[in-house]
mmCIF file of C-alpha atoms in Angstrom:
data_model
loop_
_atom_site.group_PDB
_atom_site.id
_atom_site.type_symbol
_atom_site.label_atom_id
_atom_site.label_comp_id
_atom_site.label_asym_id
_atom_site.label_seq_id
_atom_site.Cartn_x
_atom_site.Cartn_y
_atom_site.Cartn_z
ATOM 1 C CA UNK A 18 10.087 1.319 -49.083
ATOM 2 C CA UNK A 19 12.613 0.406 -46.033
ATOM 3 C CA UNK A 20 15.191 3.455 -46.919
ATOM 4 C CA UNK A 21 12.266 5.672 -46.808
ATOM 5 C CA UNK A 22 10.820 4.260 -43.445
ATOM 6 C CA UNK A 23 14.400 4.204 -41.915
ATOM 7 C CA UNK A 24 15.105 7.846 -43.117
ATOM 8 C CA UNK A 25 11.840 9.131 -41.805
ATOM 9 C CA UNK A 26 12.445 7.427 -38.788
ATOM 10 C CA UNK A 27 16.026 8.899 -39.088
ATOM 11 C CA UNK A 28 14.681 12.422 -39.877
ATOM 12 C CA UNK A 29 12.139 12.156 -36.920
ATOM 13 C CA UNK A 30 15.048 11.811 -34.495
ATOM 14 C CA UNK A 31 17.161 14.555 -35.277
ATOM 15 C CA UNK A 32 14.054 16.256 -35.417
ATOM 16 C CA UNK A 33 13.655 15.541 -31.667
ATOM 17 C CA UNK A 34 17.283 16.086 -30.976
ATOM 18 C CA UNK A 35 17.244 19.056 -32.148
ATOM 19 C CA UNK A 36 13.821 20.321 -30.621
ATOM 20 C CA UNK A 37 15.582 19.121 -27.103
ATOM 21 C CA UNK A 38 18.335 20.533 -27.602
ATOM 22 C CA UNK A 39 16.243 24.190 -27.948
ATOM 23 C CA UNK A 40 14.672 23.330 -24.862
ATOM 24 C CA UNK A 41 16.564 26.327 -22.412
ATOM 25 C CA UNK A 42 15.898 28.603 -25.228
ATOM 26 C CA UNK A 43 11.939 27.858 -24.878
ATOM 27 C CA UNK A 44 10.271 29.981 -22.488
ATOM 28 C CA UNK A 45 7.308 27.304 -22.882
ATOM 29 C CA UNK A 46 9.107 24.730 -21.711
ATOM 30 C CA UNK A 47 12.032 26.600 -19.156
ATOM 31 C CA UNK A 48 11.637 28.752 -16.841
ATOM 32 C CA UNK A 49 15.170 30.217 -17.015
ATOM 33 C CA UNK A 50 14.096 31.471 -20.711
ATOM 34 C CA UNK A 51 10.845 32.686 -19.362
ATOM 35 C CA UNK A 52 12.929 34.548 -17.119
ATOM 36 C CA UNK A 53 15.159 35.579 -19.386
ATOM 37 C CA UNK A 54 12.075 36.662 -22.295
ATOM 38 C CA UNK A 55 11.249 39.175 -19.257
ATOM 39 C CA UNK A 56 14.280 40.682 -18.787
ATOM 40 C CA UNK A 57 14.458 40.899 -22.823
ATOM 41 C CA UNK A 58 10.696 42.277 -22.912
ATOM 42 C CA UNK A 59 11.156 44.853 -19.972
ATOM 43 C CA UNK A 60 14.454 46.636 -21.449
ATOM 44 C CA UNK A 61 12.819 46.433 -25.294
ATOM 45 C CA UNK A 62 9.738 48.304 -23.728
ATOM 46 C CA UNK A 63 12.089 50.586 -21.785
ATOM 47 C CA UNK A 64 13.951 51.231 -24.777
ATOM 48 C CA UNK A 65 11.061 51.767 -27.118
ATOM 49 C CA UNK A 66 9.473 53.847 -24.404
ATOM 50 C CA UNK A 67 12.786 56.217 -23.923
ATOM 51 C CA UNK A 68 12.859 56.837 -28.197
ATOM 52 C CA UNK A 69 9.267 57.827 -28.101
ATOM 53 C CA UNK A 70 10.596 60.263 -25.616
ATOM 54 C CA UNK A 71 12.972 61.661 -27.514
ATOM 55 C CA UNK A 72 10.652 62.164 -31.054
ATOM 56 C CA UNK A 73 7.846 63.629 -28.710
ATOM 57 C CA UNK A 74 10.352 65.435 -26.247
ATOM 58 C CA UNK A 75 8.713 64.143 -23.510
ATOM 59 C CA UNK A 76 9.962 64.764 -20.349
ATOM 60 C CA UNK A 77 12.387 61.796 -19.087
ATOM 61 C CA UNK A 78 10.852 61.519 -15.553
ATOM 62 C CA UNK A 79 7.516 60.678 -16.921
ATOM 63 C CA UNK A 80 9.072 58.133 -19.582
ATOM 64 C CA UNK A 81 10.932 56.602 -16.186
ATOM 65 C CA UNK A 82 7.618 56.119 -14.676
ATOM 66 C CA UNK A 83 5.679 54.414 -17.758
ATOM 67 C CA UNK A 84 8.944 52.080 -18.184
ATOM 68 C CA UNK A 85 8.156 51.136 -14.351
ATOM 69 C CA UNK A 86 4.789 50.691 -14.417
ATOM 70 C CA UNK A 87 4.913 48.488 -17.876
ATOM 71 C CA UNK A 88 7.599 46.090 -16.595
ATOM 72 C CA UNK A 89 6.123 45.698 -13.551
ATOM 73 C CA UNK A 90 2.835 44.829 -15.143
ATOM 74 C CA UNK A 91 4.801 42.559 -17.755
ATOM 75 C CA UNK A 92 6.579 41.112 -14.607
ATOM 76 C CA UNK A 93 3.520 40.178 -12.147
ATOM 77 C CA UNK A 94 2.042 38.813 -15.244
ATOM 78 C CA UNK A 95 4.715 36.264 -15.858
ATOM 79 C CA UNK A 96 5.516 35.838 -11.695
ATOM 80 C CA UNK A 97 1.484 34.435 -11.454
ATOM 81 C CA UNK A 98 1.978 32.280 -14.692
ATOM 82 C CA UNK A 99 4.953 30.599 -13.212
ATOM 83 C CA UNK A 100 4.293 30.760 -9.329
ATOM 84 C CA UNK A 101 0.406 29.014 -9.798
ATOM 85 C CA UNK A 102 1.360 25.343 -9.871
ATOM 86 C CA UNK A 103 3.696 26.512 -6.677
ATOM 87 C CA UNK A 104 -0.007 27.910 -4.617
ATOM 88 C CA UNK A 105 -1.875 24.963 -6.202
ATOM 89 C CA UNK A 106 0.707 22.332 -4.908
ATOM 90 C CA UNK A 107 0.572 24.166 -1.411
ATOM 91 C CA UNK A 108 -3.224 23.863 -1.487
ATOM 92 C CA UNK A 109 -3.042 20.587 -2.133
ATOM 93 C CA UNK A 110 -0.351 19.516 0.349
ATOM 94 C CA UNK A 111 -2.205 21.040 3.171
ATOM 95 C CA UNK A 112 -5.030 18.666 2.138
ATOM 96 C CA UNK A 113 -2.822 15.658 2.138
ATOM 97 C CA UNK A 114 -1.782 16.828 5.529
ATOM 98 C CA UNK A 115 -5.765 16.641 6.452
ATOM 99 C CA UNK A 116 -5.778 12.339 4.805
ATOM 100 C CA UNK A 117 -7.561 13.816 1.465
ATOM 101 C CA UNK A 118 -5.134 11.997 -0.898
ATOM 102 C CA UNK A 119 -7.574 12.434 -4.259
ATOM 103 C CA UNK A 120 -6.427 15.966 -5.121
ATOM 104 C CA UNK A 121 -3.934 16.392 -7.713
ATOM 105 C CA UNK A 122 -2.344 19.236 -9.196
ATOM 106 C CA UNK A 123 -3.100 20.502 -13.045
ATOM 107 C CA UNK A 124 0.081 19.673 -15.134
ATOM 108 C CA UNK A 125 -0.268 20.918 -18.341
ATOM 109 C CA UNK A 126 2.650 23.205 -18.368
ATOM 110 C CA UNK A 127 5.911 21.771 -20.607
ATOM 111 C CA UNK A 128 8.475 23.653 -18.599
ATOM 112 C CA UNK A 129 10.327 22.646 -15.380
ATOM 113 C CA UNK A 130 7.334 23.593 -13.177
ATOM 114 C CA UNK A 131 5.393 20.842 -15.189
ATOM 115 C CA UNK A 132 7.746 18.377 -14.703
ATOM 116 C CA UNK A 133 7.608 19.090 -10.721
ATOM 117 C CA UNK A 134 3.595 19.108 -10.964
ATOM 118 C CA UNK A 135 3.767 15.108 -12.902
ATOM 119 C CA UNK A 136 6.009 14.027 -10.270
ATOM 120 C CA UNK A 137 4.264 15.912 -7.268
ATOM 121 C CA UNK A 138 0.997 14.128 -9.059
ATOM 122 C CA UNK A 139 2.998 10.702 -8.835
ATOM 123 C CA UNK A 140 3.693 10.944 -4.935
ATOM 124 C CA UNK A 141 0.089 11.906 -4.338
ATOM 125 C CA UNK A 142 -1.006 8.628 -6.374
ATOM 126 C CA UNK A 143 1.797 6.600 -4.468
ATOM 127 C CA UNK A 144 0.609 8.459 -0.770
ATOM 128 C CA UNK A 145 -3.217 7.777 -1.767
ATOM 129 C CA UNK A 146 -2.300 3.858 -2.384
ATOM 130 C CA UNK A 147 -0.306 3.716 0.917
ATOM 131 C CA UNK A 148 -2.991 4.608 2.441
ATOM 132 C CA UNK A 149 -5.616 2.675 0.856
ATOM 133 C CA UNK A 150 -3.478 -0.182 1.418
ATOM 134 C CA UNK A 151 -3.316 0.614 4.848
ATOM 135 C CA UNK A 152 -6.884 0.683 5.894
ATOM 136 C CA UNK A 153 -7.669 -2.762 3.692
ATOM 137 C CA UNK A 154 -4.925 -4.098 5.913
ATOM 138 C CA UNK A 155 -6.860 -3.873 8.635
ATOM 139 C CA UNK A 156 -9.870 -4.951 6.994
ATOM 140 C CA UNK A 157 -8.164 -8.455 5.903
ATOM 141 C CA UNK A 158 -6.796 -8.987 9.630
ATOM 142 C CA UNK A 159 -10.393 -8.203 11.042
ATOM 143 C CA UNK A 160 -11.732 -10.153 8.207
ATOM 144 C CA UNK A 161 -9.219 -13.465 8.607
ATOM 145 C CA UNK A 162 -8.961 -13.408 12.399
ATOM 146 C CA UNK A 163 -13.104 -13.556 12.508
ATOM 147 C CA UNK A 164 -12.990 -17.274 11.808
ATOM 148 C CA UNK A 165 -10.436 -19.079 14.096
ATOM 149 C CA UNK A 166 -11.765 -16.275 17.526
ATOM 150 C CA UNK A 167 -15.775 -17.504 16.387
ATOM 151 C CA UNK A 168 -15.330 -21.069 16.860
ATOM 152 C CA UNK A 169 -12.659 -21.063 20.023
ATOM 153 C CA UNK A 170 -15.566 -18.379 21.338
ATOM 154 C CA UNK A 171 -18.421 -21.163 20.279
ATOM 155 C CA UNK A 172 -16.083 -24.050 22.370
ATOM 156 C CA UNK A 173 -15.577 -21.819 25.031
ATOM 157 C CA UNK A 174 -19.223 -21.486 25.085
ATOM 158 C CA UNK A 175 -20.109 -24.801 25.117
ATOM 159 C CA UNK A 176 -17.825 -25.786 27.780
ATOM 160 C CA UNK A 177 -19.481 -22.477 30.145
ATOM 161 C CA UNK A 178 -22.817 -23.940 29.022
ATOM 162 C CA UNK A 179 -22.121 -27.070 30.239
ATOM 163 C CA UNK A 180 -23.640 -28.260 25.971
ATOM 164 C CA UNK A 181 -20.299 -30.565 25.969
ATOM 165 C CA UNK A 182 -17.385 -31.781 28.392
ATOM 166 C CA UNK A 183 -14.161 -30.508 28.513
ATOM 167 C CA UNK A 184 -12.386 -34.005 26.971
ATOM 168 C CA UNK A 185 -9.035 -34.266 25.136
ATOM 169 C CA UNK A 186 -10.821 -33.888 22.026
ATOM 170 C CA UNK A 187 -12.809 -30.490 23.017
ATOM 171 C CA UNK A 188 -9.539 -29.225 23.952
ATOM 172 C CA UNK A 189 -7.532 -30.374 21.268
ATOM 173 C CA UNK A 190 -9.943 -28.492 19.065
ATOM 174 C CA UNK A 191 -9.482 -25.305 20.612
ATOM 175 C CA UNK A 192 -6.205 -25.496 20.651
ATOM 176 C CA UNK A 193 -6.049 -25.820 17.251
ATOM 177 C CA UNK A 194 -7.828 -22.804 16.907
ATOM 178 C CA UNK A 195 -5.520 -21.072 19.127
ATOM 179 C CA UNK A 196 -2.778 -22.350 16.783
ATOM 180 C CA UNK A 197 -4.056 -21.510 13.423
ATOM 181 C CA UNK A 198 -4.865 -17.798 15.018
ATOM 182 C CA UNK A 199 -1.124 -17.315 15.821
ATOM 183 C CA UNK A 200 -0.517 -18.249 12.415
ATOM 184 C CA UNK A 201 -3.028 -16.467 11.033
ATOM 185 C CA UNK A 202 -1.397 -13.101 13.041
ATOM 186 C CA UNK A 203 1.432 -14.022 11.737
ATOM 187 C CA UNK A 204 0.990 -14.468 7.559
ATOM 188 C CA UNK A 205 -1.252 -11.523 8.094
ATOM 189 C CA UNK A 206 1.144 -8.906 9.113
ATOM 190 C CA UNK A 207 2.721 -9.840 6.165
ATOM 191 C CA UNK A 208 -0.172 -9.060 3.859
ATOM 192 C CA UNK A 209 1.631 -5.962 2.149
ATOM 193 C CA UNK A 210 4.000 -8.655 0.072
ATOM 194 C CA UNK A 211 0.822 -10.742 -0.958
ATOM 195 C CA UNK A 212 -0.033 -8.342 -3.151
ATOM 196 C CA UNK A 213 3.535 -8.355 -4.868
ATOM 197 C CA UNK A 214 3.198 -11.959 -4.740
ATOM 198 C CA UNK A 215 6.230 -12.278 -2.518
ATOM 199 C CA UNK A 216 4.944 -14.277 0.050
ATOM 200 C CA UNK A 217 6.497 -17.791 0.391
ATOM 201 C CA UNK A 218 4.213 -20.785 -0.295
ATOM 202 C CA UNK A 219 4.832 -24.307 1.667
ATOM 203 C CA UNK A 220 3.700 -26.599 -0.244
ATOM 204 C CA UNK A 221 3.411 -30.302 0.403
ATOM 205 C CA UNK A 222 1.334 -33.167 -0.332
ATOM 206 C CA UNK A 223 -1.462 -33.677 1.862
ATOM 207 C CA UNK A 224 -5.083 -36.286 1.526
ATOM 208 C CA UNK A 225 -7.693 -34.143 0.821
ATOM 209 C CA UNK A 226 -10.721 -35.860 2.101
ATOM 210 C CA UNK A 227 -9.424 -35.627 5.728
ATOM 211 C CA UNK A 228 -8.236 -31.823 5.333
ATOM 212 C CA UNK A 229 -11.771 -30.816 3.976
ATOM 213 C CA UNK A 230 -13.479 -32.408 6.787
ATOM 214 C CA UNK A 231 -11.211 -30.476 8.985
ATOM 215 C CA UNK A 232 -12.033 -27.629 7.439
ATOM 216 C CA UNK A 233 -16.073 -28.404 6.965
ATOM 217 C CA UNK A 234 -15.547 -29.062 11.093
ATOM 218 C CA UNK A 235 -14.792 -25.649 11.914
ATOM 219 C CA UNK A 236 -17.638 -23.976 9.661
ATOM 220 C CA UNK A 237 -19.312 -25.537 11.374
ATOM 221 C CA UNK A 238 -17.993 -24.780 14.824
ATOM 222 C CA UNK A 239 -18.132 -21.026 14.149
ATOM 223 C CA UNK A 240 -21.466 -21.626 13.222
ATOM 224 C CA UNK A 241 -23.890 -19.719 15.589
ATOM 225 C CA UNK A 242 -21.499 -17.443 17.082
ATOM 226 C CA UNK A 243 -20.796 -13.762 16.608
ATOM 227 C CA UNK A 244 -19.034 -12.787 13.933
ATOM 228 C CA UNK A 245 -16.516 -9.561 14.537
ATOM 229 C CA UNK A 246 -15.069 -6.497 12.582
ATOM 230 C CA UNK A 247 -18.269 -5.086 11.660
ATOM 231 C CA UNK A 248 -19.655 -8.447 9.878
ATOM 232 C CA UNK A 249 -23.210 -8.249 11.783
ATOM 233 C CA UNK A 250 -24.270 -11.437 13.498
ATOM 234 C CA UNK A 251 -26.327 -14.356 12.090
ATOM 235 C CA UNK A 252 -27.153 -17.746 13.258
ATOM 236 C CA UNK A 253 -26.878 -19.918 10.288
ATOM 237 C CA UNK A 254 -26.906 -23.444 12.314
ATOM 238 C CA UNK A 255 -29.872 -24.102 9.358
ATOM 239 C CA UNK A 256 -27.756 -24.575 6.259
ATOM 240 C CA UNK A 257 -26.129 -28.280 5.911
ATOM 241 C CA UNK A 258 -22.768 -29.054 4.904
ATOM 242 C CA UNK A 259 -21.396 -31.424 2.418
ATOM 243 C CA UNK A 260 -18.515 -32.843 0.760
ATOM 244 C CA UNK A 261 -17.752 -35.006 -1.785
ATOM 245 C CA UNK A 262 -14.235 -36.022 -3.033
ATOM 246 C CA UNK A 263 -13.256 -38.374 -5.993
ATOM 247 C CA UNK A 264 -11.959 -40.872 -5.402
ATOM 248 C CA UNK A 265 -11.530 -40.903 -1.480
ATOM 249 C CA UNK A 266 -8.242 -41.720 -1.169
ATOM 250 C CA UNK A 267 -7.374 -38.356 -3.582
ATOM 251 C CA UNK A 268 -3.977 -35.959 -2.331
ATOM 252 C CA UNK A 269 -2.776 -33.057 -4.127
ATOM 253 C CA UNK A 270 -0.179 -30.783 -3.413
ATOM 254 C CA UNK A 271 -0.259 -27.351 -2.073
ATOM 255 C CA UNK A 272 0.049 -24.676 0.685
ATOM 256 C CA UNK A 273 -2.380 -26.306 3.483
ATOM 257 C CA UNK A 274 -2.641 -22.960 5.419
ATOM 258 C CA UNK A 275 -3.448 -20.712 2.266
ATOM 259 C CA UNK A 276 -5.697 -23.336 0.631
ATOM 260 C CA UNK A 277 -7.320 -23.023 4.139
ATOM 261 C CA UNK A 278 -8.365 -19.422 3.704
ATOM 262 C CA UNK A 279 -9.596 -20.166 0.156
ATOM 263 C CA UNK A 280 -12.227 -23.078 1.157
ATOM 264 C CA UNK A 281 -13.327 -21.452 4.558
ATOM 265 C CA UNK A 282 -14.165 -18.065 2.486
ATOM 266 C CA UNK A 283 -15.616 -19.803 0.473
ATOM 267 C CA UNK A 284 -17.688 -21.640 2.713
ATOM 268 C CA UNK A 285 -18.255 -18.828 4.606
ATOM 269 C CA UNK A 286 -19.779 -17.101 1.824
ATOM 270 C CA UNK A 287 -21.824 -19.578 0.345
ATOM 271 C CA UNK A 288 -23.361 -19.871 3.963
ATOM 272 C CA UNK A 289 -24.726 -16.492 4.045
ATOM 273 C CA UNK A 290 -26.015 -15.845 0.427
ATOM 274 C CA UNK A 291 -27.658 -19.735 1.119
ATOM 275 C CA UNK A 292 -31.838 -20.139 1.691
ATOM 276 C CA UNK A 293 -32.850 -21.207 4.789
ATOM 277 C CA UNK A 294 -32.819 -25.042 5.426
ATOM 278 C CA UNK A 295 -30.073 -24.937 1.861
ATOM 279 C CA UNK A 296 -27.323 -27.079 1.399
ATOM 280 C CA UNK A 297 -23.614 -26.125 0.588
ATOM 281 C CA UNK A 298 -21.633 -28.577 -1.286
ATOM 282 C CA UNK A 299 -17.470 -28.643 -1.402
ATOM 283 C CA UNK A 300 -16.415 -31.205 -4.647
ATOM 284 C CA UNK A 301 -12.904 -31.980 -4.348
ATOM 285 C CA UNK A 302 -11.748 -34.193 -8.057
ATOM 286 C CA UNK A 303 -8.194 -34.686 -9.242
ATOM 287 C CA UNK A 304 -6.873 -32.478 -11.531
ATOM 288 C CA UNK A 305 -4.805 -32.849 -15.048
ATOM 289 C CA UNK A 306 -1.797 -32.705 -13.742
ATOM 290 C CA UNK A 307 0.368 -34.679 -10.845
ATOM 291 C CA UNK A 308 -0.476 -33.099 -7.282
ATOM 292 C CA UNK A 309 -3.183 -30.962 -9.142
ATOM 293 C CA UNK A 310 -6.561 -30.236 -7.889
ATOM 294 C CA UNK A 311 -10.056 -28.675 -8.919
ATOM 295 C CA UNK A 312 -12.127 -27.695 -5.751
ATOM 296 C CA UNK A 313 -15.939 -26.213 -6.571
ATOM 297 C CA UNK A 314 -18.212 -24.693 -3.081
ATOM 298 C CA UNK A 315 -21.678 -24.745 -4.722
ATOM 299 C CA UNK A 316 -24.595 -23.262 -2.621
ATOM 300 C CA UNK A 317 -28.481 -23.140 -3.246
ATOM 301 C CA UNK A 318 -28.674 -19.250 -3.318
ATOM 302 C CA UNK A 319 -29.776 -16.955 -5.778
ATOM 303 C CA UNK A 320 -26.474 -17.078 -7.522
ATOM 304 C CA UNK A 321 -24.733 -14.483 -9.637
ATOM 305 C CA UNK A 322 -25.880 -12.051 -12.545
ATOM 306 C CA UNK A 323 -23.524 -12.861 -15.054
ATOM 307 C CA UNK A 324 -23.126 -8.834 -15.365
ATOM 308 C CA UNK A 325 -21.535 -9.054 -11.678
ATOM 309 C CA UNK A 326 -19.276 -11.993 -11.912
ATOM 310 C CA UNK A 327 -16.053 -10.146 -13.011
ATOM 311 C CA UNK A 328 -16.492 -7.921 -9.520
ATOM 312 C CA UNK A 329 -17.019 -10.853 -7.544
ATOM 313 C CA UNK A 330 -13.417 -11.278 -6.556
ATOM 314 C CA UNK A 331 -13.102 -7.212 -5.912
ATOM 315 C CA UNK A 332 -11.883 -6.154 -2.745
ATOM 316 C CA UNK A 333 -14.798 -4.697 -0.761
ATOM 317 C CA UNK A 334 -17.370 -6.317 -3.320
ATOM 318 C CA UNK A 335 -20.559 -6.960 -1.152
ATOM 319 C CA UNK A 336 -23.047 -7.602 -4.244
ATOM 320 C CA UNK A 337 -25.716 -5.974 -5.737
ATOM 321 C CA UNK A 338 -28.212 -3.229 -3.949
ATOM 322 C CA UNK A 339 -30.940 -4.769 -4.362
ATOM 323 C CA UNK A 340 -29.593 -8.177 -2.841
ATOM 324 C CA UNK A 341 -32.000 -9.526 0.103
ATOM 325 C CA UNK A 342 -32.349 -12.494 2.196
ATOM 326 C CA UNK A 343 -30.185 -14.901 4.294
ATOM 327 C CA UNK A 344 -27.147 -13.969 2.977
ATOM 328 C CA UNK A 345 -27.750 -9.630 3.505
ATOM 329 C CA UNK A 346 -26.225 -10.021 6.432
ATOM 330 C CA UNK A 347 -23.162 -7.588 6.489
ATOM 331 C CA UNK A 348 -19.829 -7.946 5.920
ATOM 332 C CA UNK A 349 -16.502 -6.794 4.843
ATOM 333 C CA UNK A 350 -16.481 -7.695 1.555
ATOM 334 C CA UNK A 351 -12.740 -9.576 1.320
ATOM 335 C CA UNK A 352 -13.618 -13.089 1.354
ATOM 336 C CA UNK A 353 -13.578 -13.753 -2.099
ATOM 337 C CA UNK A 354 -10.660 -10.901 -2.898
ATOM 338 C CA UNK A 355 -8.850 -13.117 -0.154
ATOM 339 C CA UNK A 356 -9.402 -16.619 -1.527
ATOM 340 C CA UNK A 357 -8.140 -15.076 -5.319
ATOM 341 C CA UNK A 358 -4.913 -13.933 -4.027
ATOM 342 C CA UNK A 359 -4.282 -16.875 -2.588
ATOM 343 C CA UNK A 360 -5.189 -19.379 -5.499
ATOM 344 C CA UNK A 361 -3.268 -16.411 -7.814
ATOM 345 C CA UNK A 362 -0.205 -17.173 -5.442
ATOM 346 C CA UNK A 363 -0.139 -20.855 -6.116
ATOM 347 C CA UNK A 364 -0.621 -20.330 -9.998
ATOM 348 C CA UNK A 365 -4.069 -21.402 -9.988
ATOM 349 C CA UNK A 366 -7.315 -20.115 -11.476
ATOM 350 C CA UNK A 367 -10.694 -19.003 -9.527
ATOM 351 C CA UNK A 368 -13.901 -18.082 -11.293
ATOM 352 C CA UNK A 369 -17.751 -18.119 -10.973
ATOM 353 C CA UNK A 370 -18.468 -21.526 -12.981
ATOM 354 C CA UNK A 371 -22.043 -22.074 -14.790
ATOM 355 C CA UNK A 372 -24.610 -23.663 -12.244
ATOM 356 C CA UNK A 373 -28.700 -24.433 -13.038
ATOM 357 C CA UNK A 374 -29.034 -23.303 -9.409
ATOM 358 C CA UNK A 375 -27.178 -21.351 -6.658
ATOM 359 C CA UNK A 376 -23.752 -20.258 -7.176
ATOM 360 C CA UNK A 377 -20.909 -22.400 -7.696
ATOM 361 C CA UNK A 378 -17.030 -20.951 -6.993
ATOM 362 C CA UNK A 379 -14.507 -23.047 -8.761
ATOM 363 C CA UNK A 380 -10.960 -23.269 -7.905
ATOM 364 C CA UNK A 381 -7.824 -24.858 -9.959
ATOM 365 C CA UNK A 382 -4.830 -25.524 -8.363
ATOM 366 C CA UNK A 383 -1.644 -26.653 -11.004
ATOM 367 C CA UNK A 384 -0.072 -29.157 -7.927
ATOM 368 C CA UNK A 385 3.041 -30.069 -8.599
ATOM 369 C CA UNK A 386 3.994 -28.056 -12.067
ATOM 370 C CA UNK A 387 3.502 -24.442 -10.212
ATOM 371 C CA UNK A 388 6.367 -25.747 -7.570
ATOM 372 C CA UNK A 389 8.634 -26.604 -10.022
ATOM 373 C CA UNK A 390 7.714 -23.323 -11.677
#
């Protein structure tokens, strides 16, 4: 049973071989033998055309035009068949030229032409996901530098306002702000490598009860302020804040800064897709292994079909059409896509978890085993 596999396998080799090595003789799949089939065809009909003459005594002037007239015919035949994909790819490039990168050229020739049309095809899919990840670039620094600008704006404000007094502690609060935005510019210019998951992580141990509060702080500082980039506004100073971490004295072990953009998403969406007077919830437990951690952001909202919850985590995902309510508010659509590419950068795991009520996001983090890894 094995000699006959291995000499079929054998046998479909030399098959191949020898099919590639016919190749220039193919005017299928060359276009020097479709050339050369034309020059063979014209002089055959020339020739057939010029021994008609002579059994018919035809006159050899008139036998000299038919012999034109045929291999022209046989020749602007076989000039469109090989010359289309050539005015196709020139339509097509002139609507690249325009920014339409969907077009793509038919490529179901086997010759040399073919082979130029799959590759041309190939650019226009590289071109068209350039471009795409151009504009979501600038959606994810709109998106990310929202945050940090709403709550400097809202201390600003209250400082104008004359609401609160411009202590230490005010001002050490916006500049922190001003400090996470300049780190923010910078990790976000970088944003082309997360997707290649390229980008450095700096982890370190840290206690998480008094980075969550940090990080429940600012929520809700940029509470009640003006969201930019196209988000809409809404003044959700009704929905309450909690945490919970066990046992309070927990740490784990992980990039502060990008496990900062996963809770405030998170936060932030939960806020908006929240009922009025609702309650948002961040758990914070230990996880399975040393430095580990399992974070869950449950809100009191109308949750998640369970048909949508594998297109939660989509870039430009914005839910259902027929979503209404607090949370139909606008916006780009990135939080979530954000917070999964940075969990998916520390090795971690981020899904839609099982809730009687609301919507509850929960996050894994490995700790110490994804460093060593």
């Amino acid at each position: 049973m094995r000699r006959r596999r291995a000499w079929r396998t054998s046998t479909q080799e030399l098959w191949q071989r020898f099919w590639e090595a016919l190749r220039p003789l193919d005017p299928y799949r060359s276009v020097k033998a479709a050339l050369g089939a034309l020059v063979i065809v014209s002089v055959i009909i020339t020739t057939l055309l010029v021994f008609m003459a002579i059994a018919s005594a035809t006159e050899l002037r008139v036998i000299t035009v038919f012999s034109i007239i045929a291999s022209l015919l046989v020749t602007q035949f076989v000039a469109n068949s090989l010359t289309a994909p050539l005015g196709e790819m020139t339509d097509v490039t002139q609507s690249m030229a325009h920014g339409d990168y969907s077009r793509r050229v038919r490529s179901g020739r086997r010759d040399e032409f073919g082979d130029l049309a799959n590759a041309f095809n190939r650019m226009a899919a590289d071109l068209e996901a350039v471009d795409t990840h151009r504009k979501e670039l600038v959606a994810n620094v709109s998106h990310e530098l929202r945050t940090p600008i709403a709550a400097l704006r809202a201390v600003l404000e209250n400082v104008v306002d004359g609401v609160s007094e411009p202590d230490p502690e005010t001002m050490r609060t916006a500049l922190k702000q001003c400090e996470r935005l300049g780190r923010l510019v910078e990790q976000l210019l970088d944003l082309s490598r997360l997707d290649n998951g390229v980008v450095p992580l700096h982890t370190r141990r840290f206690e998480v009860w008094p980075y969550l509060s940090g990080v429940l702080k600012e929520a809700n500082m940029s509470r009640g302020a003006s969201t930019l980039a196209g988000s809409g506004t809404h003044t959700r100073t009704d929905v309450h804040l909690h945490l919970d971490v066990s046992p309070p004295e927990l740490t784990a072990h992980a990039d502060a800064e990008r496990l900062h953009q996963v809770v405030a998403n998170l936060i932030d969406n939960a806020i908006k897709h929240s009922p009025r007077h609702g309650r948002v919830t961040v758990h914070a437990r230990r996880g399975e292994a040393p430095g580990s951690l399992e974070l869950e952001v449950q809100d009191e909202g109308p949750g998640i079909p369970e048909s949508e919850r594998y297109r939660v985590f989509e870039r430009f995902n914005r839910g259902g059409p027929g979503t209404s309510g607090p949370g139909t508010d606008g916006g780009t659509g990135l939080g979530l896509a954000i917070a999964r590419w940075a969990v998916d950068l520390h090795g971690g795991r981020i899904g839609v978890a099982e809730s009687p009520r609301g919507c509850r996001i929960r996050v894994t983090l490995p700790g110490l085993e994804s460093s060593r890894n």
